[in-house]
Amino acid sequence: MKITRLSAALLTIVSVAATSCKTDLTGINTNPNSPTTAPAGTLFTNASVNIVGRYLGAGQLSGTALMAQHLAQVQYLDEDRGHIRATTIDGIYSGAYTSELEDYQKVVEMGKASKEPNIWGPALVMQSWGYQNMTDMWGDIPYSEALKGDVVGGPLKPKYDLQKDIYYGLLASLTEASTAMKTASDAGLGSADIIFKGSSTKWVRFANSLRARMAMRMSKADAAKAATELTAAFAGGLMTSNADNALLVYPGDGVFDNGWSGNFSTRDDHRVSKTLLDTMNAFADPRVKFYAQPTKNDPTKYTGLQNGMDNVTVTPFFNTTSRVGAMFYPGATAYGTFGTSAGKKTPAVVMTYAEVEFLAAEAAERGLGGQSGAAAHYAAGVTASITQWGGTAAEAAAYLAQPGVAYVPGATGLKQIGLQKWISMFTQGGEAWAEWRRTGNPASIKMGPKAYSDVLEVPRRWPYASNEQTVNMDNWAAAVARQGTDWYATRIWWDK
């Protein structure tokens, strides 16, 4: 529900009208049957459904999951060949500001006004997660002046903040939220909290875990700040088991379904990437049977599809490569039956305990954050990922015992951590892509054989929304001049 916002165009009209007529028509224009505010819980639920759908639903199927080479396209191949459609970019970029980021902002304002950190804290954490996704996709974006178009005198053409400043701001917000929620009760959002059901303890752990993620991501660009933030985040308390995973569990009622399940109910455009399945098959990874389905032509094989094919070269692989795991399908689809109706309820994964353990392993190996025991944290991360997806502890132990998977300290260990984190982030395309950009693991991620000629390497960022050059030209131009050409190859701050 977006009843608290006015568009920039409407604000301009209101402003002009105010200067040309001194008569107060406010009372006449008020419709008592159309409220202009909504309860904090309603806004929070709506925002959470929208933001998770944007970054973890169908949006990543046309972008980040392809760039991370977790998935490949077998039909409608533009994105897999390197061109994200302008409508996709515009929808994610502009939609985020006019939808969930604004809704969360209203919840923060309501919660702070009523002095209830268990209301504003979760909203600030989720808003921070949204901004983190955006800045990791584009680099410099509107932040400090964003969401102020409905404030009298607020900027309708917000400046683009440096990514460094955005990261600093988000780290401060996460610190503020986690600190305030430590002493808060669990009564705040209640059932409207569709992530943690109102648990302040879990929100604190998620906030600190997200803080650790961002600190590690900026560790090459700003080592001193990263080290300070990592130490503070670990001291504050991170996720301690899979029970702390940040998940949105869908009711699967046909209205609110898992985003992948909804997409796959009518479309058959994707297969699991060859890059991912080749990596997993090499070590008989027990997660293969959850991530993928056997091929139609040979039910004994799990085979990935090469990324970056064209319509001619991809056709022979339609039935010889693996669809995404059955848990992401709703049962009967427009083109066959896969999985069961339970697939509609498959949770969307926002952040996991497995990622936290990989963060701790890397921190220990690098001598950061007061962490030690890199091998133990690495094993805990692998085990958490395997059991999260439905595997057993015994399967995890056998997998970890293999040469090539068993941890080797030093530079080799850092590569292993990066690879296992990338594998574990299936369905989190944006995070998997970001971690590949940061670590270079796996090195097998490369542009496909039929990539478009103007995209010479796997994208490092997305171009800005096309309408920014119309409605916010000066600030867009300043960001491009500062950051680099508005194209896929330009590296963002932490990627340099």
Coordinates of C-alpha atoms in Angstrom, one line a residue:
M1 CA 0.0 0.0 0.0
K2 CA 1.6 3.3 -1.1
I3 CA -1.0 5.7 0.3
T4 CA 1.6 7.9 2.1
R5 CA 3.4 9.2 -1.0
L6 CA 3.1 11.9 -3.6
S7 CA 4.8 11.6 -7.0
A8 CA 7.3 14.3 -7.9
A9 CA 5.0 15.5 -10.6
L10 CA 2.1 15.9 -8.2
L11 CA 4.3 17.7 -5.8
T12 CA 5.3 20.2 -8.5
I13 CA 1.6 20.8 -9.3
V14 CA 0.8 21.3 -5.7
S15 CA 3.7 23.8 -5.3
V16 CA 2.6 25.8 -8.3
A17 CA -1.0 25.9 -7.1
A18 CA 0.2 27.1 -3.7
T19 CA 2.0 30.1 -5.2
S20 CA -0.9 31.1 -7.4
C21 CA -3.7 30.9 -4.9
K22 CA -3.8 31.8 -1.3
T23 CA -7.1 30.2 -0.5
D24 CA -6.9 27.2 1.8
L25 CA -8.8 24.4 0.1
T26 CA -7.4 21.7 2.3
G27 CA -10.6 20.9 4.0
I28 CA -12.5 20.7 0.7
N29 CA -10.0 18.3 -0.8
T30 CA -10.0 15.9 2.2
N31 CA -11.8 12.7 1.5
P32 CA -12.8 11.1 4.8
N33 CA -13.1 7.7 3.1
S34 CA -9.5 7.7 1.8
P35 CA -7.1 7.7 4.7
T36 CA -3.6 9.2 4.1
T37 CA -1.8 7.1 6.7
A38 CA -1.5 3.3 7.4
P39 CA -0.6 1.3 10.5
A40 CA 3.1 0.6 11.0
G41 CA 2.5 -3.1 10.8
T42 CA 0.7 -3.0 7.5
L43 CA 3.4 -0.8 6.0
F44 CA 6.1 -3.2 7.3
T45 CA 4.5 -6.3 5.9
N46 CA 3.8 -4.7 2.5
A47 CA 7.4 -3.4 2.3
S48 CA 8.9 -6.7 3.2
V49 CA 6.9 -8.6 0.6
N50 CA 7.9 -6.0 -2.0
I51 CA 11.6 -5.8 -1.1
V52 CA 12.1 -9.6 -1.0
G53 CA 10.3 -10.0 -4.3
R54 CA 12.5 -7.4 -5.9
Y55 CA 15.9 -8.8 -5.0
L56 CA 15.1 -12.5 -4.3
G57 CA 12.2 -13.2 -6.6
A58 CA 11.7 -12.9 -10.3
G59 CA 14.0 -9.8 -10.5
Q60 CA 17.2 -11.9 -10.0
L61 CA 16.0 -14.4 -12.6
S62 CA 16.6 -11.6 -15.2
G63 CA 19.8 -10.3 -13.8
T64 CA 21.9 -11.1 -10.7
A65 CA 21.4 -14.9 -10.7
L66 CA 22.7 -15.0 -14.3
M67 CA 25.7 -12.7 -13.5
A68 CA 26.6 -15.0 -10.5
Q69 CA 26.2 -17.9 -12.9
H70 CA 23.9 -19.8 -10.6
L71 CA 21.3 -19.9 -13.4
A72 CA 21.4 -19.7 -17.2
Q73 CA 18.7 -18.8 -19.7
V74 CA 17.4 -21.4 -22.2
Q75 CA 14.9 -19.0 -23.7
Y76 CA 14.7 -15.1 -24.0
L77 CA 18.5 -14.8 -23.8
D78 CA 19.3 -11.1 -23.7
E79 CA 20.2 -10.9 -20.1
D80 CA 22.4 -14.0 -20.2
R81 CA 24.3 -12.5 -23.1
G82 CA 25.0 -9.3 -21.2
H83 CA 22.1 -6.9 -21.7
I84 CA 19.7 -6.3 -18.9
R85 CA 16.5 -4.8 -20.3
A86 CA 15.9 -1.2 -19.6
T87 CA 12.4 -2.0 -18.2
T88 CA 14.0 -4.4 -15.7
I89 CA 16.5 -1.9 -14.6
D90 CA 14.0 0.9 -14.3
G91 CA 11.6 -1.2 -12.4
I92 CA 14.1 -2.2 -9.7
Y93 CA 15.8 1.1 -9.4
S94 CA 12.7 3.4 -9.4
G95 CA 10.4 0.9 -7.8
A96 CA 12.6 0.6 -4.7
Y97 CA 12.4 4.3 -3.9
T98 CA 8.7 4.7 -4.5
S99 CA 7.8 1.4 -2.7
E100 CA 9.5 -0.4 0.2
L101 CA 12.2 2.2 1.0
E102 CA 9.5 4.8 1.5
D103 CA 7.2 2.4 3.5
Y104 CA 10.1 1.5 5.8
Q105 CA 10.9 5.2 6.3
K106 CA 7.3 5.8 7.5
V107 CA 7.5 2.9 9.9
V108 CA 10.8 4.3 11.3
E109 CA 9.2 7.7 11.8
M110 CA 6.2 6.2 13.5
G111 CA 8.2 3.9 15.7
K112 CA 10.6 6.7 16.8
A113 CA 7.7 9.1 17.5
S114 CA 6.2 6.5 19.8
K115 CA 9.6 5.5 21.2
E116 CA 9.2 1.8 20.2
P117 CA 12.5 0.5 18.9
N118 CA 10.9 -2.9 18.3
I119 CA 8.9 -1.2 15.6
W120 CA 11.4 1.2 14.0
G121 CA 14.4 -1.1 14.5
P122 CA 13.3 -3.9 12.1
A123 CA 12.2 -1.3 9.5
L124 CA 15.6 0.4 9.6
V125 CA 17.4 -2.9 9.3
M126 CA 15.3 -4.0 6.3
Q127 CA 15.6 -0.6 4.7
S128 CA 19.4 -0.8 5.1
W129 CA 19.4 -4.2 3.5
G130 CA 17.5 -2.7 0.6
Y131 CA 20.0 0.2 0.2
Q132 CA 22.8 -2.3 0.4
N133 CA 21.4 -4.2 -2.5
M134 CA 21.0 -1.1 -4.5
T135 CA 24.4 0.4 -3.9
D136 CA 26.0 -3.0 -4.6
M137 CA 24.3 -3.0 -8.0
W138 CA 24.9 0.6 -9.0
G139 CA 27.5 2.1 -6.8
D140 CA 26.7 5.8 -6.1
I141 CA 22.9 6.3 -5.7
P142 CA 20.6 8.8 -4.0
Y143 CA 20.7 8.2 -0.3
S144 CA 21.0 11.2 2.0
E145 CA 18.5 13.2 0.0
A146 CA 16.3 10.3 -1.0
L147 CA 12.7 9.8 0.3
K148 CA 12.2 13.5 1.0
G149 CA 10.1 14.5 -1.9
D150 CA 6.9 14.5 0.2
V151 CA 8.5 16.9 2.7
V152 CA 7.8 20.6 2.3
G153 CA 11.0 22.0 0.7
G154 CA 12.4 18.5 0.2
P155 CA 14.6 17.8 -2.8
L156 CA 12.8 16.5 -5.9
K157 CA 16.2 15.8 -7.6
P158 CA 18.3 14.1 -5.0
K159 CA 22.0 14.0 -5.3
Y160 CA 23.9 10.7 -5.7
D161 CA 26.0 9.9 -2.6
L162 CA 29.4 8.3 -2.8
Q163 CA 29.2 4.5 -2.2
K164 CA 31.7 4.9 0.7
D165 CA 29.4 7.5 2.4
I166 CA 26.4 5.2 1.8
Y167 CA 28.2 2.3 3.4
Y168 CA 29.2 4.4 6.4
G169 CA 25.6 5.6 6.7
L170 CA 24.2 2.1 6.6
L171 CA 26.7 0.8 9.1
A172 CA 25.6 3.6 11.5
S173 CA 21.9 2.7 10.9
L174 CA 22.5 -0.9 11.7
T175 CA 24.5 0.0 14.8
E176 CA 21.7 2.3 16.0
A177 CA 19.0 -0.3 15.4
S178 CA 20.8 -3.2 17.0
T179 CA 21.7 -1.2 20.0
A180 CA 18.2 0.0 20.6
M181 CA 16.6 -3.4 20.0
K182 CA 18.8 -5.1 22.6
T183 CA 16.6 -3.8 25.4
A184 CA 13.3 -3.9 23.5
S185 CA 10.5 -6.3 24.1
D186 CA 9.1 -8.7 21.4
A187 CA 5.7 -7.0 21.4
G188 CA 6.3 -4.5 18.6
L189 CA 5.3 -5.6 15.1
G190 CA 4.0 -9.0 16.2
S191 CA 2.5 -11.0 13.3
A192 CA 3.1 -8.1 10.9
D193 CA 6.8 -9.1 11.2
I194 CA 6.9 -11.8 8.5
I195 CA 10.7 -12.3 8.9
F196 CA 11.2 -13.0 12.7
K197 CA 7.7 -12.9 14.1
G198 CA 8.6 -9.9 16.4
S199 CA 11.7 -11.5 18.0
S200 CA 14.0 -8.6 19.0
T201 CA 16.8 -11.0 19.7
K202 CA 16.8 -12.3 16.1
W203 CA 16.6 -8.8 14.7
V204 CA 19.7 -7.8 16.7
R205 CA 21.6 -10.8 15.4
F206 CA 20.5 -10.1 11.8
A207 CA 21.5 -6.4 12.1
N208 CA 25.0 -7.4 13.4
S209 CA 25.3 -10.1 10.8
L210 CA 24.4 -7.6 8.0
R211 CA 26.9 -5.2 9.5
A212 CA 29.6 -7.8 9.3
R213 CA 28.8 -8.6 5.7
M214 CA 29.1 -5.0 4.7
A215 CA 32.3 -4.6 6.7
M216 CA 33.9 -7.5 5.0
R217 CA 32.7 -6.3 1.6
M218 CA 34.5 -3.0 2.0
S219 CA 37.7 -4.6 3.5
K220 CA 39.8 -3.9 0.4
A221 CA 38.6 -0.4 -0.2
D222 CA 38.7 0.8 3.4
A223 CA 40.6 -1.7 5.6
A224 CA 40.7 0.3 8.8
K225 CA 37.0 1.0 8.9
A226 CA 36.2 -2.6 7.9
A227 CA 38.4 -3.9 10.8
T228 CA 36.7 -1.7 13.3
E229 CA 33.2 -2.6 12.1
L230 CA 33.9 -6.3 12.0
T231 CA 35.1 -6.3 15.6
A232 CA 32.1 -4.4 16.8
A233 CA 29.7 -6.6 14.8
F234 CA 31.1 -9.8 16.1
A235 CA 31.1 -8.4 19.7
G236 CA 27.4 -7.4 19.3
G237 CA 26.4 -11.0 18.5
L238 CA 25.6 -12.6 15.1
M239 CA 23.4 -15.5 14.0
T240 CA 24.2 -18.6 16.0
S241 CA 22.4 -21.4 14.1
N242 CA 20.1 -22.0 11.2
A243 CA 17.2 -21.1 13.5
D244 CA 18.4 -17.5 13.2
N245 CA 18.2 -17.5 9.3
A246 CA 16.4 -14.4 7.9
L247 CA 13.7 -16.0 5.8
L248 CA 10.4 -14.9 4.4
V249 CA 8.1 -17.9 4.5
Y250 CA 5.3 -17.6 2.0
P251 CA 1.7 -18.8 2.7
G252 CA 1.6 -20.3 -0.8
D253 CA -2.1 -19.3 -1.2
G254 CA -1.8 -18.4 -4.9
V255 CA -1.5 -14.7 -4.0
F256 CA 1.6 -14.7 -1.9
D257 CA 3.8 -17.4 -3.3
N258 CA 7.6 -18.0 -3.5
G259 CA 8.7 -15.7 -6.4
W260 CA 10.6 -18.4 -8.3
S261 CA 7.6 -20.7 -7.9
G262 CA 5.3 -18.1 -9.4
N263 CA 7.6 -17.5 -12.3
F264 CA 8.2 -21.2 -13.1
S265 CA 4.4 -21.9 -13.0
T266 CA 4.1 -20.2 -16.4
R267 CA 7.6 -19.9 -17.8
D268 CA 10.4 -22.3 -18.7
D269 CA 13.2 -19.9 -19.4
H270 CA 15.9 -21.1 -16.9
R271 CA 18.3 -23.9 -16.2
V272 CA 20.9 -24.3 -13.5
S273 CA 24.2 -22.9 -14.8
K274 CA 27.0 -25.2 -15.9
T275 CA 29.4 -23.1 -13.9
L276 CA 27.6 -24.0 -10.7
L277 CA 26.7 -27.6 -11.4
D278 CA 30.2 -28.5 -12.7
T279 CA 31.7 -27.1 -9.5
M280 CA 29.3 -29.1 -7.3
N281 CA 29.4 -32.3 -9.3
A282 CA 33.2 -32.4 -9.1
F283 CA 32.9 -33.1 -5.4
A284 CA 29.5 -35.0 -5.3
D285 CA 28.0 -32.0 -3.5
P286 CA 24.9 -33.2 -1.5
R287 CA 23.1 -29.9 -2.3
V288 CA 22.9 -30.8 -6.0
K289 CA 19.7 -32.7 -5.6
F290 CA 18.1 -29.7 -3.9
Y291 CA 19.4 -27.0 -6.3
A292 CA 18.6 -28.9 -9.5
Q293 CA 16.4 -31.6 -11.1
P294 CA 17.7 -34.4 -13.2
T295 CA 17.6 -33.7 -17.0
K296 CA 14.5 -34.7 -18.9
N297 CA 16.5 -36.9 -21.3
D298 CA 18.5 -38.7 -18.7
P299 CA 17.1 -38.8 -15.1
T300 CA 20.4 -40.1 -13.8
K301 CA 22.2 -36.9 -14.6
Y302 CA 22.4 -33.3 -13.3
T303 CA 23.8 -31.2 -16.0
G304 CA 24.2 -27.4 -16.1
L305 CA 23.6 -25.1 -19.1
Q306 CA 26.4 -22.9 -20.4
N307 CA 25.7 -19.2 -19.8
G308 CA 25.7 -16.8 -22.7
M309 CA 24.3 -18.9 -25.6
D310 CA 22.1 -17.6 -28.4
N311 CA 18.9 -19.0 -29.8
V312 CA 20.6 -21.3 -32.3
T313 CA 23.3 -22.8 -30.0
V314 CA 21.0 -23.2 -27.0
T315 CA 18.3 -25.2 -28.6
P316 CA 19.9 -28.7 -28.4
F317 CA 20.3 -28.3 -24.6
F318 CA 16.6 -27.7 -23.8
N319 CA 16.0 -31.2 -22.5
T320 CA 19.6 -32.2 -21.7
T321 CA 20.2 -29.7 -18.9
S322 CA 18.7 -29.4 -15.4
R323 CA 15.8 -27.3 -14.3
V324 CA 16.0 -25.6 -10.9
G325 CA 15.2 -27.8 -8.0
A326 CA 11.7 -29.2 -7.6
M327 CA 11.2 -27.3 -4.3
F328 CA 10.9 -24.1 -6.4
Y329 CA 8.1 -25.4 -8.6
P330 CA 4.3 -25.3 -7.8
G331 CA 3.5 -28.8 -9.1
A332 CA 1.4 -28.5 -12.2
T333 CA 2.7 -25.8 -14.5
A334 CA 1.8 -24.6 -18.0
Y335 CA 4.4 -26.9 -19.6
G336 CA 4.5 -30.0 -17.3
T337 CA 4.4 -31.1 -13.6
F338 CA 7.4 -30.4 -11.4
G339 CA 7.6 -30.5 -7.7
T340 CA 4.4 -30.1 -5.6
S341 CA 2.2 -27.3 -4.4
A342 CA 4.5 -27.0 -1.4
G343 CA 6.9 -25.2 -3.6
K344 CA 4.7 -22.1 -3.4
K345 CA 5.7 -22.0 0.3
T346 CA 9.5 -22.3 -0.1
P347 CA 11.1 -19.5 1.9
A348 CA 13.0 -16.7 0.3
V349 CA 16.5 -16.5 1.9
V350 CA 17.5 -13.0 3.0
M351 CA 20.6 -14.0 5.0
T352 CA 21.9 -17.2 6.6
Y353 CA 23.9 -18.5 9.5
A354 CA 26.1 -20.2 6.9
E355 CA 27.2 -16.8 5.6
V356 CA 28.0 -15.7 9.1
E357 CA 30.3 -18.7 9.6
F358 CA 32.0 -18.0 6.3
L359 CA 32.5 -14.4 7.4
A360 CA 34.0 -15.6 10.6
A361 CA 36.3 -18.0 8.8
E362 CA 37.6 -15.3 6.5
A363 CA 38.0 -12.9 9.4
A364 CA 40.0 -15.5 11.3
E365 CA 42.2 -16.3 8.2
R366 CA 42.8 -12.6 7.7
G367 CA 43.3 -11.8 11.4
L368 CA 40.3 -9.5 11.6
G369 CA 37.4 -9.0 14.0
G370 CA 39.0 -10.8 16.9
Q371 CA 38.2 -14.2 15.2
S372 CA 40.2 -17.4 15.3
G373 CA 39.8 -21.0 14.1
A374 CA 39.2 -20.4 10.4
A375 CA 39.0 -24.2 9.7
A376 CA 36.3 -24.7 12.3
H377 CA 34.2 -21.8 11.1
Y378 CA 34.6 -22.9 7.5
A379 CA 33.4 -26.4 8.4
A380 CA 30.5 -24.9 10.3
G381 CA 29.5 -22.8 7.3
V382 CA 29.6 -25.7 4.9
T383 CA 27.6 -27.9 7.4
A384 CA 25.0 -25.1 8.0
S385 CA 24.5 -24.7 4.3
I386 CA 24.0 -28.4 3.6
T387 CA 21.6 -28.9 6.5
Q388 CA 19.8 -25.7 5.6
W389 CA 18.9 -27.1 2.2
G390 CA 17.8 -30.5 3.5
G391 CA 21.0 -32.5 3.7
T392 CA 22.3 -34.3 6.7
A393 CA 25.3 -33.7 9.1
A394 CA 26.7 -37.0 7.9
E395 CA 26.6 -35.9 4.3
A396 CA 28.3 -32.6 5.3
A397 CA 31.1 -34.5 7.1
A398 CA 31.7 -36.8 4.1
Y399 CA 31.8 -33.8 1.8
L400 CA 34.2 -31.9 4.0
A401 CA 36.5 -34.9 4.2
Q402 CA 37.3 -34.8 0.5
P403 CA 40.6 -33.4 -0.8
G404 CA 39.8 -30.1 -2.4
V405 CA 37.0 -29.4 0.1
A406 CA 39.0 -30.1 3.3
Y407 CA 40.3 -26.7 4.6
V408 CA 43.9 -25.7 3.8
P409 CA 45.1 -22.6 5.7
G410 CA 46.4 -19.5 3.9
A411 CA 45.6 -18.3 0.4
T412 CA 44.1 -21.6 -0.6
G413 CA 41.8 -21.4 2.4
L414 CA 40.6 -18.0 1.4
K415 CA 39.7 -19.3 -2.1
Q416 CA 37.8 -22.2 -0.5
I417 CA 35.9 -19.9 1.8
G418 CA 34.9 -17.7 -1.2
L419 CA 33.9 -20.7 -3.3
Q420 CA 31.8 -22.3 -0.6
K421 CA 30.1 -19.0 0.2
W422 CA 29.2 -18.6 -3.5
I423 CA 27.8 -22.1 -3.6
S424 CA 25.8 -21.6 -0.4
M425 CA 24.2 -18.4 -1.8
F426 CA 21.9 -20.2 -4.3
T427 CA 18.7 -18.1 -4.7
Q428 CA 20.6 -15.0 -3.4
G429 CA 21.8 -13.9 -6.8
G430 CA 22.8 -10.4 -5.8
E431 CA 25.0 -11.6 -2.9
A432 CA 26.6 -14.4 -5.0
W433 CA 27.4 -11.9 -7.7
A434 CA 28.8 -9.4 -5.2
E435 CA 31.0 -12.0 -3.5
W436 CA 32.4 -13.1 -6.9
R437 CA 33.2 -9.5 -7.7
R438 CA 34.9 -9.1 -4.3
T439 CA 36.9 -12.4 -4.2
G440 CA 37.1 -13.6 -7.8
N441 CA 35.8 -17.0 -6.7
P442 CA 35.1 -19.1 -8.6
A443 CA 37.5 -18.1 -11.4
S444 CA 35.4 -20.2 -13.8
I445 CA 32.8 -17.4 -14.1
K446 CA 33.3 -15.8 -17.6
M447 CA 31.1 -14.4 -20.3
G448 CA 29.5 -17.0 -22.5
P449 CA 30.4 -17.8 -26.1
K450 CA 27.6 -15.7 -27.6
A451 CA 27.8 -12.7 -25.4
Y452 CA 27.0 -9.3 -26.9
S453 CA 30.1 -7.7 -28.4
D454 CA 29.8 -4.5 -26.3
V455 CA 29.9 -6.5 -23.0
L456 CA 33.4 -7.8 -22.9
E457 CA 33.4 -9.2 -19.3
V458 CA 31.0 -10.3 -16.7
P459 CA 29.3 -7.1 -15.5
R460 CA 30.6 -5.4 -12.5
R461 CA 27.6 -3.1 -12.0
W462 CA 24.3 -2.2 -13.7
P463 CA 23.6 0.9 -15.8
Y464 CA 21.4 3.5 -14.0
A465 CA 17.7 3.7 -14.8
S466 CA 17.1 5.4 -18.1
N467 CA 14.7 8.0 -16.7
E468 CA 17.4 9.3 -14.4
Q469 CA 18.9 11.1 -17.4
T470 CA 15.5 12.9 -17.9
V471 CA 14.3 13.7 -14.3
N472 CA 17.7 14.0 -12.5
M473 CA 20.1 14.8 -15.3
D474 CA 22.6 17.0 -13.4
N475 CA 23.0 14.6 -10.5
W476 CA 23.2 11.6 -12.8
A477 CA 25.9 13.3 -14.8
A478 CA 27.9 14.2 -11.7
A479 CA 27.8 10.6 -10.5
V480 CA 28.9 9.3 -13.9
A481 CA 31.8 11.8 -14.0
R482 CA 32.9 10.7 -10.6
Q483 CA 32.4 7.0 -10.8
G484 CA 33.0 6.2 -14.4
T485 CA 31.1 5.4 -17.6
D486 CA 27.5 4.4 -16.9
W487 CA 28.0 0.8 -18.3
Y488 CA 28.5 -2.7 -17.1
A489 CA 32.3 -2.7 -16.9
T490 CA 32.7 0.2 -14.5
R491 CA 33.8 -0.9 -11.1
I492 CA 32.1 0.4 -7.9
W493 CA 34.0 1.7 -4.9
W494 CA 34.5 -1.5 -3.0
D495 CA 35.3 -3.4 -6.2
K496 CA 38.3 -1.2 -7.1

